[in-house]
Amino acid sequence: MKTNPTPQARKVKFMTSTEMIMWFSKETTSTKFATFNYQLGQHSEIFISPICQGHERYDFGRHPTQKPEKIIKEILLYLSNPNDSILDPFCGSGSTLSASKKLNRNFIGIEINPNYFNIATSKLNSIPLPLNF
């Protein structure tokens, strides 16, 4: 849930303050491929954060639906382990890839828009490799 959703231009309906995030993993009957780091504690299905602003939004360029890296990091901590592979098929400005790199996850990003690809590449190049790889 967004704590500060973007105002509606016409002000004739409720503001959108939620977005869906989908998570997929290999289908298996074994827990070998499924990760849920329950030792991090219980978590609601709802993650709350303001929309991206400040340096997170403007340092590398703008994307209309940029996701807060804080939320992506929380999700990755629960649903993956270091050195796991993360796929973002619509990576936009690269928030998921950036969070993956910072948490020592392997990542693959796909983006059709060259402008957003360049934003994501710049963001990733500015992040040093983790010291514990």
PDB file of C-alpha atoms in Angstrom:
ATOM      1  CA  MET A   1       0.000   0.000   0.000  1.00  0.00           C
ATOM      2  CA  LYS A   2       1.325   3.444  -0.895  1.00  0.00           C
ATOM      3  CA  THR A   3       1.307   5.959   1.933  1.00  0.00           C
ATOM      4  CA  ASN A   4       1.449   8.872  -0.526  1.00  0.00           C
ATOM      5  CA  PRO A   5      -0.243   7.871  -3.824  1.00  0.00           C
ATOM      6  CA  THR A   6      -0.061  10.200  -6.794  1.00  0.00           C
ATOM      7  CA  PRO A   7      -3.130  12.480  -6.851  1.00  0.00           C
ATOM      8  CA  GLN A   8      -5.718  11.963  -9.567  1.00  0.00           C
ATOM      9  CA  ALA A   9      -5.823  14.770 -12.148  1.00  0.00           C
ATOM     10  CA  ARG A  10      -9.633  14.908 -12.362  1.00  0.00           C
ATOM     11  CA  LYS A  11     -10.381  14.083  -8.695  1.00  0.00           C
ATOM     12  CA  VAL A  12     -13.473  12.057  -9.592  1.00  0.00           C
ATOM     13  CA  LYS A  13     -12.461   8.719  -8.072  1.00  0.00           C
ATOM     14  CA  PHE A  14     -10.425   7.201  -5.264  1.00  0.00           C
ATOM     15  CA  MET A  15      -6.645   7.376  -5.586  1.00  0.00           C
ATOM     16  CA  THR A  16      -4.827   4.171  -6.456  1.00  0.00           C
ATOM     17  CA  SER A  17      -2.773   3.225  -3.454  1.00  0.00           C
ATOM     18  CA  THR A  18      -2.032  -0.447  -4.083  1.00  0.00           C
ATOM     19  CA  GLU A  19      -0.041  -2.410  -6.639  1.00  0.00           C
ATOM     20  CA  MET A  20       0.328  -6.130  -7.224  1.00  0.00           C
ATOM     21  CA  ILE A  21       3.656  -7.918  -7.116  1.00  0.00           C
ATOM     22  CA  MET A  22       3.786 -11.454  -8.459  1.00  0.00           C
ATOM     23  CA  TRP A  23       6.247 -14.102  -7.302  1.00  0.00           C
ATOM     24  CA  PHE A  24       6.897 -17.391  -9.032  1.00  0.00           C
ATOM     25  CA  SER A  25       9.197 -20.306  -8.289  1.00  0.00           C
ATOM     26  CA  LYS A  26       9.906 -23.722  -9.743  1.00  0.00           C
ATOM     27  CA  GLU A  27       7.014 -26.123  -9.339  1.00  0.00           C
ATOM     28  CA  THR A  28       8.099 -28.910  -7.081  1.00  0.00           C
ATOM     29  CA  THR A  29       6.865 -31.152  -4.317  1.00  0.00           C
ATOM     30  CA  SER A  30      10.235 -30.798  -2.614  1.00  0.00           C
ATOM     31  CA  THR A  31      11.089 -27.869  -0.369  1.00  0.00           C
ATOM     32  CA  LYS A  32      14.525 -27.968  -1.992  1.00  0.00           C
ATOM     33  CA  PHE A  33      13.469 -25.355  -4.562  1.00  0.00           C
ATOM     34  CA  ALA A  34      10.991 -23.355  -2.470  1.00  0.00           C
ATOM     35  CA  THR A  35      12.366 -20.643  -0.208  1.00  0.00           C
ATOM     36  CA  PHE A  36      10.588 -18.856   2.589  1.00  0.00           C
ATOM     37  CA  ASN A  37      12.915 -17.550   5.253  1.00  0.00           C
ATOM     38  CA  TYR A  38      10.483 -17.924   8.141  1.00  0.00           C
ATOM     39  CA  GLN A  39      13.275 -17.183  10.634  1.00  0.00           C
ATOM     40  CA  LEU A  40      12.830 -13.511   9.671  1.00  0.00           C
ATOM     41  CA  GLY A  41       9.467 -13.594  11.448  1.00  0.00           C
ATOM     42  CA  GLN A  42       5.863 -13.277  10.388  1.00  0.00           C
ATOM     43  CA  HIS A  43       4.981 -10.773   7.706  1.00  0.00           C
ATOM     44  CA  SER A  44       1.644  -9.568   6.441  1.00  0.00           C
ATOM     45  CA  GLU A  45       0.692  -9.888   2.780  1.00  0.00           C
ATOM     46  CA  ILE A  46       0.692  -6.100   2.710  1.00  0.00           C
ATOM     47  CA  PHE A  47       3.898  -4.102   2.383  1.00  0.00           C
ATOM     48  CA  ILE A  48       3.564  -0.392   3.142  1.00  0.00           C
ATOM     49  CA  SER A  49       5.825   2.284   1.677  1.00  0.00           C
ATOM     50  CA  PRO A  50       5.616   5.722   0.085  1.00  0.00           C
ATOM     51  CA  ILE A  51       6.069   6.007  -3.681  1.00  0.00           C
ATOM     52  CA  CYS A  52       9.654   6.531  -4.822  1.00  0.00           C
ATOM     53  CA  GLN A  53      10.872  10.074  -4.379  1.00  0.00           C
ATOM     54  CA  GLY A  54      14.051  12.025  -3.780  1.00  0.00           C
ATOM     55  CA  HIS A  55      17.335  10.481  -4.847  1.00  0.00           C
ATOM     56  CA  GLU A  56      15.770   7.051  -5.356  1.00  0.00           C
ATOM     57  CA  ARG A  57      13.593   8.447  -8.124  1.00  0.00           C
ATOM     58  CA  TYR A  58      15.706  11.180  -9.670  1.00  0.00           C
ATOM     59  CA  ASP A  59      19.375  10.126  -9.527  1.00  0.00           C
ATOM     60  CA  PHE A  60      19.159   7.882 -12.578  1.00  0.00           C
ATOM     61  CA  GLY A  61      16.007   9.074 -14.339  1.00  0.00           C
ATOM     62  CA  ARG A  62      12.283   8.665 -13.964  1.00  0.00           C
ATOM     63  CA  HIS A  63      10.026   5.712 -14.560  1.00  0.00           C
ATOM     64  CA  PRO A  64       6.235   6.103 -14.178  1.00  0.00           C
ATOM     65  CA  THR A  65       5.752   2.962 -12.067  1.00  0.00           C
ATOM     66  CA  GLN A  66       9.063   2.678 -10.237  1.00  0.00           C
ATOM     67  CA  LYS A  67       8.902   0.327  -7.243  1.00  0.00           C
ATOM     68  CA  PRO A  68      10.465   1.234  -3.888  1.00  0.00           C
ATOM     69  CA  GLU A  69      13.676  -0.728  -3.413  1.00  0.00           C
ATOM     70  CA  LYS A  70      12.880  -1.090   0.301  1.00  0.00           C
ATOM     71  CA  ILE A  71       9.851  -3.276  -0.524  1.00  0.00           C
ATOM     72  CA  ILE A  72      11.740  -5.319  -3.108  1.00  0.00           C
ATOM     73  CA  LYS A  73      14.527  -5.978  -0.571  1.00  0.00           C
ATOM     74  CA  GLU A  74      12.003  -7.203   2.021  1.00  0.00           C
ATOM     75  CA  ILE A  75      10.447  -9.590  -0.491  1.00  0.00           C
ATOM     76  CA  LEU A  76      13.821 -10.884  -1.695  1.00  0.00           C
ATOM     77  CA  LEU A  77      15.004 -11.500   1.871  1.00  0.00           C
ATOM     78  CA  TYR A  78      11.955 -13.681   2.571  1.00  0.00           C
ATOM     79  CA  LEU A  79      11.775 -15.509  -0.751  1.00  0.00           C
ATOM     80  CA  SER A  80      15.395 -16.021  -1.793  1.00  0.00           C
ATOM     81  CA  ASN A  81      18.857 -16.767  -0.474  1.00  0.00           C
ATOM     82  CA  PRO A  82      22.261 -15.345  -1.418  1.00  0.00           C
ATOM     83  CA  ASN A  83      23.369 -16.567  -4.862  1.00  0.00           C
ATOM     84  CA  ASP A  84      19.790 -17.462  -5.904  1.00  0.00           C
ATOM     85  CA  SER A  85      18.753 -16.203  -9.344  1.00  0.00           C
ATOM     86  CA  ILE A  86      16.127 -13.476  -9.685  1.00  0.00           C
ATOM     87  CA  LEU A  87      14.344 -12.820 -12.997  1.00  0.00           C
ATOM     88  CA  ASP A  88      12.636  -9.491 -13.665  1.00  0.00           C
ATOM     89  CA  PRO A  89      11.044  -9.740 -17.143  1.00  0.00           C
ATOM     90  CA  PHE A  90       9.938  -6.078 -17.145  1.00  0.00           C
ATOM     91  CA  CYS A  91      12.778  -4.459 -15.213  1.00  0.00           C
ATOM     92  CA  GLY A  92      12.032  -0.793 -15.993  1.00  0.00           C
ATOM     93  CA  SER A  93      14.428   1.383 -14.015  1.00  0.00           C
ATOM     94  CA  GLY A  94      16.035  -1.659 -12.364  1.00  0.00           C
ATOM     95  CA  SER A  95      14.793  -1.512  -8.753  1.00  0.00           C
ATOM     96  CA  THR A  96      14.576  -5.310  -8.475  1.00  0.00           C
ATOM     97  CA  LEU A  97      17.979  -5.775 -10.107  1.00  0.00           C
ATOM     98  CA  SER A  98      19.522  -3.167  -7.828  1.00  0.00           C
ATOM     99  CA  ALA A  99      18.061  -4.806  -4.714  1.00  0.00           C
ATOM    100  CA  SER A 100      19.231  -8.210  -5.967  1.00  0.00           C
ATOM    101  CA  LYS A 101      22.789  -6.993  -6.453  1.00  0.00           C
ATOM    102  CA  LYS A 102      22.860  -5.360  -3.002  1.00  0.00           C
ATOM    103  CA  LEU A 103      21.624  -8.613  -1.417  1.00  0.00           C
ATOM    104  CA  ASN A 104      24.121 -10.789  -3.334  1.00  0.00           C
ATOM    105  CA  ARG A 105      21.547 -12.443  -5.604  1.00  0.00           C
ATOM    106  CA  ASN A 106      22.184 -13.277  -9.257  1.00  0.00           C
ATOM    107  CA  PHE A 107      19.772 -11.458 -11.537  1.00  0.00           C
ATOM    108  CA  ILE A 108      18.452 -11.300 -15.077  1.00  0.00           C
ATOM    109  CA  GLY A 109      16.541  -8.241 -16.234  1.00  0.00           C
ATOM    110  CA  ILE A 110      14.626  -7.812 -19.475  1.00  0.00           C
ATOM    111  CA  GLU A 111      13.586  -4.363 -20.716  1.00  0.00           C
ATOM    112  CA  ILE A 112      12.385  -3.406 -24.207  1.00  0.00           C
ATOM    113  CA  ASN A 113      12.628   0.390 -23.766  1.00  0.00           C
ATOM    114  CA  PRO A 114      16.221   1.558 -24.453  1.00  0.00           C
ATOM    115  CA  ASN A 115      15.818   4.607 -22.181  1.00  0.00           C
ATOM    116  CA  TYR A 116      14.786   2.504 -19.177  1.00  0.00           C
ATOM    117  CA  PHE A 117      17.465  -0.072 -20.026  1.00  0.00           C
ATOM    118  CA  ASN A 118      20.076   2.712 -19.830  1.00  0.00           C
ATOM    119  CA  ILE A 119      18.642   3.946 -16.503  1.00  0.00           C
ATOM    120  CA  ALA A 120      18.809   0.424 -15.037  1.00  0.00           C
ATOM    121  CA  THR A 121      22.347  -0.102 -16.372  1.00  0.00           C
ATOM    122  CA  SER A 122      23.553   3.178 -14.835  1.00  0.00           C
ATOM    123  CA  LYS A 123      21.950   2.273 -11.522  1.00  0.00           C
ATOM    124  CA  LEU A 124      23.578  -1.179 -11.490  1.00  0.00           C
ATOM    125  CA  ASN A 125      26.999   0.173 -12.480  1.00  0.00           C
ATOM    126  CA  SER A 126      26.914   2.575  -9.519  1.00  0.00           C
ATOM    127  CA  ILE A 127      26.533  -0.274  -6.991  1.00  0.00           C
ATOM    128  CA  PRO A 128      29.772  -1.883  -5.772  1.00  0.00           C
ATOM    129  CA  LEU A 129      29.918  -5.648  -5.612  1.00  0.00           C
ATOM    130  CA  PRO A 130      29.118  -7.073  -2.167  1.00  0.00           C
ATOM    131  CA  LEU A 131      32.185  -7.822  -0.056  1.00  0.00           C
ATOM    132  CA  ASN A 132      30.851 -11.251   0.975  1.00  0.00           C
ATOM    133  CA  PHE A 133      30.511 -12.978  -2.389  1.00  0.00           C
TER     134      PHE A 133
END
